[in-house]
Amino acid sequence: MKIVLCVKQVPDTSDIKWTENNTIQREGLESITNPYDVYAFESALRLKNKYGNVSITALTMGPGQAEEMLRKFIALGADNGVLLCDKKFAGADTYATGKTIASAIESKISDYDLIVCGQFAVDGDTAQTGPSIANFLGIPQVTYVKEILEYSEGSVLLVRELDCGVETVRVKLPALICVLDNDFEPTRATINGIARGQAAKIERYGIDDIDLGVEQAGLKGSPTYVSKAFRAPQKQVECEFLTSCDDLAHQIKVCGGLCE
Amino acid sequence: MSKGILIYSEISADEYIHTVVFELSSKALELSAKLDNTPVMALLIIRPDLINSYKEAFRNCGFDKVFYVVDERFGVYKNDLFAEAAIQAVRQIDPEIMLIGATCQGRDLTPRISTALGTGLTADCTALDINEKGQLAATRPTFGGQLMATILCKKYPQMATVRPKVFKPTVENVTKDTAFIKLSVDLAGFESKIEVLDYTKKAVAEINTLDSADIIVAGGKGMKNEEGFALLKKLADKLGGTVAASRVAVEMGLASKDVQVGQTGKTVSPKLYIACGISGALQHTIGMNSATKIIAINTDKNAPIFDICDYGMVGDAFEIIPQLLSKL
């Protein structure tokens, strides 16, 4: 089985600093691997360890520095890395990102069985790019995957965790799945793995390599655009500090509508 | 020319129209008034025997038109089948705006529709408006909820998803002489690649308690351990409320992801939200700042949670909650 693992670097949003003009201070903003993509990787790696004869190609679209993330995944057990890197990819919304990644998979990887993505990225949190890739490739998708139960010839059996229930589905391959968080013990790189990651050749493709027009990629290829960005407004209330538990209990009763 | 605001009407597994549909219709009526009363419309993908039982609800919520597509196979949601039906239907309806609830089904289905139609989709909007050029201005949080972005779309339909509970449903009935229009789509040769083998509804204790709770007692990193969350549970039980958690607390293994409130969790709007040991990062507060009243307990008097709460107490929740329990 050939797996394509779609991953992404995201800014570490837990540590954002603001400039005086209420814009995000981008200098010094650390990049991390999207946590859900790590869960996606762990799921793919479990398949590889369980069935053998499984290859994992880690693919990302991003700046040159994203190569390090791909090397890390190879150190942990992925087989290859593909970096889609071109200034013309910049500013893409989920539609143009889906189009770009689908074009790259079609023109460079064509032979694949399963595409594995994280369910969300913690920066944009749209959950749209995976389904968009699947649609451009014309393959089925299964989102909210909690567990991959089994792989048998031509299909995978999956558990989905939804708002109100848990669903077991079988999907025919090739297919794309989006993976939720899981409890897998994070894989640690071995010395050999790290050496393999550092030595690996990362395939690097730009817009001319993947059969995509300039008007189809990046900001130009995006149907949506940001007209305005601003700091999230804060609720304007004056906190009344209480010092006794009697007062606190009283306010809880009043605010909670529990007074007789 | 594209016309009207179309709302995807999700049918839940137990055959109810999802409540988010009526939250969206309430907002759509507002938007329609700014677009020369463009029609407010619904799209139902539904088993043939169910359509009649829903008509009343649509008439009472101000829908001008309800388009529906029927097939025996629509009793069970499958992404590829529903996407195919929806894509064909939306092409025929040709709306200028399409709104969808950001439920599991909505988030699963909608990106396939928008991609197939070659248009954009803005996820998890917290505000929708019509700008001076008559475009849908969709505002959503990004960067972990710290930055708000207003997004416009160059193509039609302009599509947006909105989480449940972000907008309020219309309070009064807006009865209209709703037209029910059956659309025909070609699915004769369609074979789904997805087979649903089992669906188990979660126990009531595991779901929706956050959505419907009047009182939520939430814990963050400051609740430290299982004992801390056991205290929150006692307080919640005493108040007839339910327990929620911040992302950090979920990551620490103190609570299930199902009860996580915030940008990567749920959006809630209870009467009272009691935040214990939660510092109040925007990532969290974006999911709860529409609570009617917020009370915070935190050891750090400078914690940002005190900037958004109505009442605060500086101190250790491990000491305060047991005292509260004896006074409530």
Coordinates of C-alpha atoms in Angstrom, one line a residue:
Chain A
M1 CA 0.0 0.0 0.0
K2 CA 1.2 3.5 -0.9
I3 CA 0.3 6.2 1.5
V4 CA 0.6 10.0 1.0
L5 CA 0.8 11.9 4.2
C6 CA -0.2 15.5 3.9
V7 CA 1.4 17.7 6.6
K8 CA 1.8 21.3 7.3
Q9 CA 3.8 23.7 9.5
V10 CA 1.8 26.2 11.5
P11 CA 2.7 29.1 13.6
D12 CA 2.8 28.3 17.3
T13 CA -0.5 30.1 18.1
S14 CA -0.1 29.5 21.8
D15 CA 2.5 32.2 22.0
I16 CA 1.4 35.2 20.0
K17 CA 2.6 38.7 20.7
W18 CA 1.0 41.9 19.5
T19 CA 2.6 45.0 18.1
E20 CA 1.4 48.4 19.3
N21 CA -0.8 48.6 16.2
N22 CA -2.6 45.4 17.1
T23 CA -1.0 43.4 14.4
I24 CA 0.6 40.0 15.1
Q25 CA 4.3 40.2 15.7
R26 CA 5.5 37.7 13.1
E27 CA 9.2 38.0 13.8
G28 CA 10.3 35.3 16.1
L29 CA 7.0 33.4 15.7
E30 CA 8.0 29.7 16.0
S31 CA 6.7 27.1 13.5
I32 CA 5.6 23.8 14.7
T33 CA 4.2 20.7 12.9
N34 CA 0.4 20.9 13.0
P35 CA -0.5 18.5 16.0
Y36 CA -3.2 16.8 14.0
D37 CA -0.8 15.9 11.3
V38 CA 1.4 14.2 13.9
Y39 CA -1.7 12.1 14.8
A40 CA -2.2 11.4 11.1
F41 CA 1.4 10.3 10.8
E42 CA 1.2 8.0 13.8
S43 CA -1.9 6.3 12.2
A44 CA -0.1 5.8 8.9
L45 CA 3.0 4.4 10.7
R46 CA 0.8 1.9 12.6
L47 CA -0.5 0.7 9.2
K48 CA 3.1 0.4 8.0
N49 CA 4.2 -1.6 11.1
K50 CA 1.1 -3.8 11.0
Y51 CA 1.0 -4.8 7.3
G52 CA 4.6 -4.3 6.0
N53 CA 5.0 -3.4 2.3
V54 CA 3.5 0.0 3.1
S55 CA 5.4 3.1 2.0
I56 CA 4.7 6.6 3.4
T57 CA 5.4 9.8 1.4
A58 CA 5.2 12.9 3.5
L59 CA 4.1 15.9 1.4
T60 CA 3.9 19.6 2.4
M61 CA 3.3 22.9 0.7
G62 CA 5.3 25.7 2.3
P63 CA 8.5 27.7 2.5
G64 CA 12.0 26.1 2.2
Q65 CA 12.3 25.7 6.0
A66 CA 9.4 23.1 5.9
E67 CA 12.0 20.7 4.5
E68 CA 13.2 20.1 8.1
M69 CA 9.8 18.9 9.1
L70 CA 9.8 16.4 6.2
R71 CA 13.2 15.1 7.4
K72 CA 11.8 14.7 10.9
F73 CA 9.0 12.5 9.5
I74 CA 11.5 10.4 7.5
A75 CA 13.6 10.0 10.7
L76 CA 10.4 8.7 12.4
G77 CA 9.6 6.2 9.7
A78 CA 8.3 7.9 6.5
D79 CA 10.0 6.8 3.3
N80 CA 10.1 9.9 1.2
G81 CA 9.5 13.7 1.4
V82 CA 7.9 16.0 -1.2
L83 CA 8.1 19.8 -0.7
L84 CA 5.9 22.0 -2.9
C85 CA 7.7 25.3 -2.7
D86 CA 7.1 28.3 -5.0
K87 CA 6.4 32.0 -4.3
K88 CA 3.4 31.6 -6.6
F89 CA 1.8 29.2 -4.1
A90 CA 1.7 31.9 -1.5
G91 CA -1.6 33.3 -0.2
A92 CA -3.6 30.2 -1.3
D93 CA -7.0 29.6 0.4
T94 CA -8.2 26.1 0.9
Y95 CA -9.5 25.8 -2.6
A96 CA -6.2 26.8 -4.2
T97 CA -4.2 24.7 -1.7
G98 CA -6.4 21.7 -2.5
K99 CA -5.9 22.3 -6.2
T100 CA -2.1 22.6 -5.9
I101 CA -1.7 19.5 -3.7
A102 CA -4.0 17.4 -5.9
S103 CA -2.1 18.5 -9.0
A104 CA 1.2 17.5 -7.4
I105 CA -0.1 14.1 -6.3
E106 CA -1.6 13.5 -9.8
S107 CA 1.5 14.5 -11.7
K108 CA 4.3 13.3 -9.4
I109 CA 2.9 10.5 -7.3
S110 CA 0.0 9.1 -9.4
D111 CA 0.3 5.7 -7.9
Y112 CA -1.2 5.9 -4.4
D113 CA -3.8 4.0 -2.3
L114 CA -4.5 6.2 0.7
I115 CA -4.0 9.9 1.4
V116 CA -3.9 10.7 5.1
C117 CA -4.4 14.2 6.5
G118 CA -4.9 15.7 10.0
Q119 CA -8.6 16.6 10.6
F120 CA -7.7 20.3 11.3
A121 CA -4.8 22.6 11.2
V122 CA -4.6 24.6 14.4
D123 CA -3.9 27.9 12.7
G124 CA -6.7 28.2 10.2
D125 CA -8.9 25.4 11.7
T126 CA -11.0 25.1 8.5
A127 CA -10.9 21.3 8.0
Q128 CA -11.4 22.0 4.3
T129 CA -8.2 21.2 2.6
G130 CA -8.4 17.4 2.9
P131 CA -11.9 17.2 1.3
S132 CA -10.9 19.7 -1.3
I133 CA -7.9 17.6 -2.3
A134 CA -10.2 14.5 -2.5
N135 CA -12.6 16.3 -4.7
F136 CA -10.0 17.5 -7.1
L137 CA -8.7 13.9 -7.3
G138 CA -12.2 12.5 -7.7
I139 CA -11.7 10.0 -4.8
P140 CA -13.9 9.4 -1.8
Q141 CA -13.1 10.9 1.6
V142 CA -13.7 9.9 5.2
T143 CA -13.3 12.6 7.8
Y144 CA -13.3 12.5 11.7
V145 CA -11.4 9.2 11.6
K146 CA -10.6 8.0 15.1
E147 CA -9.2 4.6 14.2
I148 CA -8.1 2.6 11.2
L149 CA -9.3 -0.9 12.1
E150 CA -8.1 -2.9 9.1
Y151 CA -6.7 -2.7 5.6
S152 CA -7.8 -5.4 3.2
E153 CA -7.3 -5.6 -0.5
G154 CA -8.9 -2.5 -2.0
S155 CA -10.5 -1.0 1.1
V156 CA -9.9 0.3 4.7
L157 CA -12.3 -0.2 7.6
L158 CA -12.5 3.0 9.8
V159 CA -14.1 4.3 12.9
R160 CA -15.4 7.8 12.8
E161 CA -16.2 9.9 15.9
L162 CA -19.0 12.3 15.2
D163 CA -21.0 14.9 17.1
C164 CA -23.5 12.4 18.5
G165 CA -22.3 9.0 17.6
V166 CA -19.6 6.6 16.5
E167 CA -19.8 5.2 12.9
T168 CA -17.9 2.3 11.4
V169 CA -17.4 2.6 7.6
R170 CA -15.6 0.8 4.9
V171 CA -14.2 2.9 2.0
K172 CA -12.8 1.7 -1.3
L173 CA -9.3 2.8 -2.2
P174 CA -7.9 5.0 -3.4
A175 CA -9.4 7.3 -0.7
L176 CA -8.5 10.2 1.5
I177 CA -9.0 10.2 5.2
C178 CA -8.8 13.0 7.8
V179 CA -7.6 11.8 11.2
L180 CA -8.7 13.1 14.7
D181 CA -6.5 13.0 17.8
N182 CA -5.4 9.6 19.0
D183 CA -3.7 8.1 22.0
F184 CA -0.8 6.6 20.2
E185 CA 2.5 6.8 22.1
P186 CA 4.5 9.4 20.0
T187 CA 7.2 7.6 18.0
R188 CA 10.7 8.6 18.9
A189 CA 13.4 8.9 16.3
T190 CA 16.4 6.5 16.5
I191 CA 19.9 7.5 15.8
N192 CA 19.7 5.6 12.5
G193 CA 16.4 7.2 11.7
I194 CA 17.8 10.7 12.2
A195 CA 20.7 9.9 9.9
R196 CA 18.3 8.6 7.3
G197 CA 16.3 11.8 7.6
Q198 CA 19.3 14.0 7.2
A199 CA 20.6 11.9 4.2
A200 CA 17.2 11.7 2.4
K201 CA 16.7 13.5 -0.8
I202 CA 13.6 15.7 -0.5
E203 CA 11.8 16.1 -3.9
R204 CA 11.2 19.8 -4.4
Y205 CA 8.6 21.0 -6.9
G206 CA 7.5 24.4 -8.1
I207 CA 4.5 25.5 -10.1
D208 CA 6.1 24.5 -13.5
D209 CA 6.7 21.0 -12.3
I210 CA 3.2 20.1 -11.4
D211 CA 1.0 20.9 -14.3
L212 CA -0.6 24.0 -12.8
G213 CA -1.2 27.4 -14.3
V214 CA -0.1 30.6 -12.5
E215 CA -3.8 31.7 -12.3
Q216 CA -4.7 28.5 -10.5
A217 CA -2.3 28.8 -7.6
G218 CA -1.7 31.0 -4.6
L219 CA -3.7 34.2 -4.1
K220 CA -4.6 34.4 -7.8
G221 CA -6.2 31.0 -7.8
S222 CA -8.1 31.6 -4.6
P223 CA -11.8 32.4 -4.7
T224 CA -11.7 34.0 -1.2
Y225 CA -9.6 36.8 0.1
V226 CA -9.1 38.6 3.4
S227 CA -10.6 42.1 3.2
K228 CA -9.7 43.0 6.8
A229 CA -7.9 41.5 9.7
F230 CA -8.2 42.8 13.2
R231 CA -7.5 41.8 16.8
A232 CA -10.3 39.9 18.4
P233 CA -12.6 42.2 20.4
Q234 CA -12.8 41.6 24.1
K235 CA -16.0 41.6 26.0
Q236 CA -16.2 45.0 27.7
V237 CA -17.1 44.2 31.3
E238 CA -15.8 45.4 34.6
C239 CA -15.0 42.5 36.8
E240 CA -16.3 42.9 40.3
F241 CA -13.8 41.1 42.6
L242 CA -15.4 39.2 45.5
T243 CA -13.4 38.3 48.6
S244 CA -15.7 36.0 50.5
C245 CA -17.2 32.6 49.5
D246 CA -20.5 33.8 50.8
D247 CA -20.6 36.5 48.2
L248 CA -19.4 34.1 45.5
A249 CA -22.1 31.6 46.4
H250 CA -24.7 34.3 46.3
Q251 CA -23.6 35.5 42.8
I252 CA -23.5 32.0 41.5
K253 CA -27.1 31.5 42.7
V254 CA -28.2 34.8 41.2
C255 CA -26.4 34.4 37.8
G256 CA -27.4 30.8 37.5
G257 CA -31.0 31.6 38.1
L258 CA -31.0 29.4 41.2
C259 CA -32.6 31.8 43.7
E260 CA -36.0 30.9 45.1
Chain B
M1 CA -27.9 35.8 -12.1
S2 CA -27.3 34.0 -8.8
K3 CA -30.1 34.8 -6.4
G4 CA -31.2 34.0 -2.8
I5 CA -29.7 32.7 0.4
L6 CA -29.6 28.9 0.5
I7 CA -29.4 27.0 3.8
Y8 CA -28.3 23.4 3.8
S9 CA -30.8 21.6 6.1
E10 CA -29.1 18.8 7.9
I11 CA -31.2 16.0 9.2
S12 CA -29.8 14.5 12.3
A13 CA -29.4 10.7 12.7
D14 CA -32.6 10.7 14.7
E15 CA -34.5 12.4 11.9
Y16 CA -34.8 15.9 13.3
I17 CA -33.9 19.0 11.4
H18 CA -30.7 20.2 13.1
T19 CA -31.3 23.3 15.3
V20 CA -28.4 25.2 13.5
V21 CA -30.7 25.4 10.5
F22 CA -33.0 27.8 12.3
E23 CA -30.1 29.8 13.7
L24 CA -28.9 30.2 10.2
S25 CA -32.4 31.1 8.8
S26 CA -32.7 33.8 11.5
K27 CA -29.4 35.3 10.3
A28 CA -30.4 34.8 6.6
L29 CA -33.6 36.9 7.2
E30 CA -31.4 39.8 8.4
L31 CA -29.1 39.5 5.4
S32 CA -32.0 39.2 3.0
A33 CA -33.3 42.5 4.3
K34 CA -30.0 44.1 3.1
L35 CA -30.2 42.4 -0.3
D36 CA -33.6 43.7 -1.5
N37 CA -35.4 40.8 0.3
T38 CA -33.7 38.2 -1.7
P39 CA -35.4 34.8 -1.0
V40 CA -34.4 32.7 2.0
M41 CA -34.3 29.1 0.8
A42 CA -33.5 25.7 2.2
L43 CA -32.0 22.5 0.6
L44 CA -33.1 19.2 2.0
I45 CA -31.5 15.9 0.9
I46 CA -34.0 13.5 2.3
R47 CA -35.7 10.1 2.4
P48 CA -39.0 10.4 0.4
D49 CA -41.3 9.6 3.4
L50 CA -39.9 12.3 5.6
I51 CA -40.5 15.5 3.7
N52 CA -44.1 16.2 4.8
S53 CA -43.4 16.1 8.5
Y54 CA -40.9 18.9 8.2
K55 CA -43.0 21.4 6.2
E56 CA -44.5 23.2 9.1
A57 CA -41.1 24.0 10.7
F58 CA -39.9 25.7 7.5
R59 CA -43.1 27.7 7.0
N60 CA -42.8 29.0 10.6
C61 CA -39.2 30.1 10.2
G62 CA -39.5 32.5 7.3
F63 CA -38.3 30.3 4.4
D64 CA -39.5 31.5 1.0
K65 CA -38.6 28.3 -0.8
V66 CA -37.6 24.8 0.2
F67 CA -35.9 22.7 -2.4
Y68 CA -35.8 19.0 -1.8
V69 CA -34.2 16.0 -3.4
V70 CA -35.5 12.6 -2.5
D71 CA -34.0 9.1 -2.7
E72 CA -34.5 6.0 -0.6
R73 CA -30.7 6.0 -0.1
F74 CA -30.7 9.3 1.7
G75 CA -31.7 7.7 5.0
V76 CA -28.0 7.2 5.8
Y77 CA -25.5 10.0 5.2
K78 CA -22.6 9.1 2.9
N79 CA -20.3 11.9 1.8
D80 CA -20.0 11.0 -1.8
L81 CA -23.7 10.3 -2.3
F82 CA -24.9 13.5 -0.6
A83 CA -22.1 15.6 -2.2
E84 CA -23.3 14.4 -5.7
A85 CA -26.9 15.2 -4.9
A86 CA -26.1 18.6 -3.3
I87 CA -23.8 19.7 -6.2
Q88 CA -26.4 18.9 -8.8
A89 CA -29.1 20.7 -6.7
V90 CA -27.1 23.8 -5.9
R91 CA -26.2 24.2 -9.7
Q92 CA -30.0 24.3 -10.4
I93 CA -30.8 26.6 -7.6
D94 CA -27.9 29.0 -8.3
P95 CA -28.0 30.9 -5.0
E96 CA -25.8 34.0 -4.3
I97 CA -25.1 32.9 -0.8
M98 CA -25.1 29.4 0.8
L99 CA -24.9 28.8 4.6
I100 CA -24.2 25.5 6.3
G101 CA -23.9 24.5 9.9
A102 CA -20.4 23.7 10.9
T103 CA -21.4 20.3 12.3
C104 CA -19.5 17.1 11.6
Q105 CA -21.7 16.5 8.6
G106 CA -21.5 20.2 7.4
R107 CA -17.8 20.2 7.6
D108 CA -17.5 16.9 5.8
L109 CA -19.9 17.8 3.0
T110 CA -19.5 21.5 2.3
P111 CA -15.9 21.6 1.1
R112 CA -16.8 19.1 -1.6
I113 CA -19.7 21.2 -2.8
S114 CA -17.6 24.4 -2.9
T115 CA -14.7 22.8 -4.6
A116 CA -16.9 21.2 -7.2
L117 CA -18.6 24.5 -7.9
G118 CA -15.2 26.3 -8.1
T119 CA -16.1 28.7 -5.4
G120 CA -14.8 29.7 -1.9
L121 CA -15.8 28.6 1.5
T122 CA -15.3 30.4 4.8
A123 CA -15.3 28.1 7.8
D124 CA -16.7 28.7 11.3
C125 CA -17.8 32.3 10.8
T126 CA -18.8 34.2 13.9
A127 CA -20.3 37.1 12.1
L128 CA -22.0 37.5 8.7
D129 CA -22.9 40.8 7.1
I130 CA -23.6 42.3 3.7
N131 CA -21.0 45.0 2.7
E132 CA -21.6 48.2 0.7
K133 CA -21.1 46.3 -2.5
G134 CA -23.7 43.7 -1.6
Q135 CA -21.1 41.0 -0.9
L136 CA -21.2 38.5 1.9
A137 CA -18.7 39.7 4.5
A138 CA -17.8 36.6 6.6
T139 CA -15.8 37.2 9.7
R140 CA -14.0 34.3 11.4
P141 CA -11.4 33.8 14.1
T142 CA -8.0 32.7 13.0
F143 CA -4.5 32.2 14.6
G144 CA -6.0 30.3 17.5
G145 CA -8.8 32.8 17.9
Q146 CA -6.5 35.7 18.4
L147 CA -7.0 37.4 15.1
M148 CA -10.3 38.1 13.4
A149 CA -10.4 38.1 9.6
T150 CA -13.3 39.3 7.4
I151 CA -13.3 37.3 4.2
L152 CA -14.9 38.0 0.8
C153 CA -15.5 35.7 -2.1
K154 CA -15.1 36.4 -5.8
K155 CA -17.3 33.6 -7.0
Y156 CA -20.8 32.4 -6.5
P157 CA -22.3 31.0 -4.4
Q158 CA -20.5 32.8 -1.6
M159 CA -20.3 29.9 1.0
A160 CA -19.9 30.0 4.7
T161 CA -20.2 27.6 7.6
V162 CA -21.3 28.6 11.1
R163 CA -21.0 26.6 14.3
P164 CA -24.2 25.7 16.2
K165 CA -25.1 28.3 19.0
V166 CA -23.2 31.2 17.3
F167 CA -26.4 32.8 16.1
K168 CA -29.7 32.8 18.0
P169 CA -32.8 31.3 16.3
T170 CA -35.7 33.7 15.7
V171 CA -37.8 34.0 18.8
E172 CA -41.1 34.8 17.1
N173 CA -42.5 32.7 14.2
V174 CA -42.1 34.4 10.9
T175 CA -44.8 32.5 8.9
K176 CA -44.5 32.6 5.2
D177 CA -46.3 31.0 2.3
T178 CA -43.3 28.7 1.7
A179 CA -43.0 27.1 -1.7
F180 CA -41.9 23.4 -1.6
I181 CA -40.1 22.5 -4.8
K182 CA -38.9 19.0 -5.7
L183 CA -35.7 19.0 -7.7
S184 CA -34.7 16.0 -9.8
V185 CA -31.0 15.0 -9.8
D186 CA -29.5 12.1 -11.7
L187 CA -28.2 9.5 -9.4
A188 CA -29.4 6.4 -11.3
G189 CA -25.9 5.1 -12.0
F190 CA -24.3 6.4 -8.8
E191 CA -22.5 3.9 -6.7
S192 CA -21.2 5.0 -3.3
K193 CA -17.6 4.0 -2.5
I194 CA -18.5 4.2 1.2
E195 CA -20.3 1.5 3.1
V196 CA -21.7 2.4 6.6
L197 CA -21.6 -0.8 8.7
D198 CA -22.5 0.5 12.1
Y199 CA -23.7 3.7 13.9
T200 CA -23.9 3.8 17.6
K201 CA -25.4 6.9 19.2
K202 CA -23.4 8.2 22.1
A203 CA -25.0 8.0 25.5
V204 CA -26.8 11.1 26.5
A205 CA -24.3 11.7 29.2
E206 CA -21.6 12.1 26.6
I207 CA -23.3 14.5 24.2
N208 CA -25.0 17.8 23.9
T209 CA -24.9 18.5 27.6
L210 CA -22.6 21.4 26.8
D211 CA -25.0 22.7 24.1
S212 CA -28.0 22.7 26.3
A213 CA -26.5 23.4 29.8
D214 CA -27.6 26.6 31.6
I215 CA -24.6 26.4 33.9
I216 CA -21.2 25.2 32.9
V217 CA -18.3 24.7 35.4
A218 CA -15.1 24.7 33.4
G219 CA -11.6 23.8 34.4
G220 CA -8.2 24.6 33.0
K221 CA -4.6 23.9 33.8
G222 CA -5.0 25.3 37.3
M223 CA -7.2 22.3 38.2
K224 CA -4.0 20.3 38.0
N225 CA -5.3 16.7 38.5
E226 CA -8.2 14.3 38.6
E227 CA -9.1 15.5 42.1
G228 CA -9.5 19.0 40.7
F229 CA -11.9 17.8 38.1
A230 CA -13.7 15.7 40.7
L231 CA -14.3 19.0 42.6
L232 CA -15.7 20.7 39.4
K233 CA -18.0 17.7 38.9
K234 CA -19.3 18.1 42.5
L235 CA -19.9 21.8 42.0
A236 CA -21.6 21.2 38.6
D237 CA -23.8 18.5 40.1
K238 CA -24.8 20.8 42.9
L239 CA -25.8 23.5 40.5
G240 CA -27.5 21.2 38.0
G241 CA -24.8 22.1 35.5
T242 CA -22.2 20.3 33.5
V243 CA -18.4 20.2 33.4
A244 CA -16.3 21.6 30.5
A245 CA -12.5 22.0 30.0
S246 CA -9.9 24.2 28.3
R247 CA -7.7 22.7 25.6
V248 CA -4.8 22.5 28.1
A249 CA -6.8 20.5 30.5
V250 CA -7.9 18.1 27.7
E251 CA -4.3 17.7 26.7
M252 CA -3.4 17.0 30.3
G253 CA -5.8 14.1 30.1
L254 CA -8.1 15.6 32.7
A255 CA -11.2 15.7 30.5
S256 CA -12.5 14.3 27.3
K257 CA -12.1 16.2 24.0
D258 CA -15.9 16.2 23.8
V259 CA -16.2 18.8 26.5
Q260 CA -13.4 21.1 25.3
V261 CA -14.5 24.7 24.9
G262 CA -12.7 27.1 22.6
Q263 CA -11.5 27.6 19.1
T264 CA -10.6 23.9 18.6
G265 CA -13.5 22.7 20.7
K266 CA -17.1 23.8 21.2
T267 CA -18.8 27.1 21.3
V268 CA -21.2 27.5 24.3
S269 CA -23.5 30.1 25.5
P270 CA -24.9 29.2 28.9
K271 CA -26.6 31.5 31.4
L272 CA -23.6 31.1 33.7
Y273 CA -20.0 30.0 33.0
I274 CA -17.8 29.4 36.0
A275 CA -14.1 29.3 34.9
C276 CA -11.8 27.6 37.4
G277 CA -8.1 27.7 37.0
I278 CA -8.5 29.0 33.4
S279 CA -6.1 31.8 32.5
G280 CA -8.4 33.0 29.7
A281 CA -6.4 32.8 26.5
L282 CA -8.4 33.9 23.5
Q283 CA -8.3 30.4 22.2
H284 CA -10.6 29.5 25.1
T285 CA -12.6 32.6 25.6
I286 CA -13.8 32.8 22.0
G287 CA -15.8 29.6 22.7
M288 CA -17.5 31.0 25.8
N289 CA -17.6 34.8 25.8
S290 CA -21.2 34.8 24.8
A291 CA -22.3 33.3 28.1
T292 CA -24.7 35.6 29.8
K293 CA -22.6 35.8 33.0
I294 CA -19.1 34.7 33.6
I295 CA -17.6 34.0 37.0
A296 CA -13.8 33.3 37.4
I297 CA -11.7 31.8 40.1
N298 CA -8.0 32.0 39.6
T299 CA -4.9 32.3 41.7
D300 CA -3.3 35.0 39.4
K301 CA -5.1 38.3 39.8
N302 CA -3.6 39.4 36.5
A303 CA -5.0 36.5 34.5
P304 CA -6.8 37.7 31.3
I305 CA -9.9 35.8 32.4
F306 CA -10.6 38.6 34.8
D307 CA -10.8 41.0 31.9
I308 CA -13.9 39.3 30.6
C309 CA -15.8 38.1 33.6
D310 CA -18.6 39.7 35.6
Y311 CA -17.4 38.4 39.0
G312 CA -14.0 37.2 40.0
M313 CA -12.3 35.7 43.0
V314 CA -8.6 35.5 43.4
G315 CA -7.6 32.3 45.1
D316 CA -7.1 28.6 44.8
A317 CA -10.1 26.8 43.5
F318 CA -9.0 23.7 45.5
E319 CA -9.8 25.7 48.6
I320 CA -12.7 27.8 47.4
I321 CA -14.9 25.1 45.8
P322 CA -15.2 22.9 49.0
Q323 CA -16.3 26.1 50.8
L324 CA -18.8 26.9 48.1
L325 CA -20.2 23.4 48.2
S326 CA -21.2 23.9 51.8
K327 CA -22.9 27.3 51.0
L328 CA -24.9 26.4 48.0

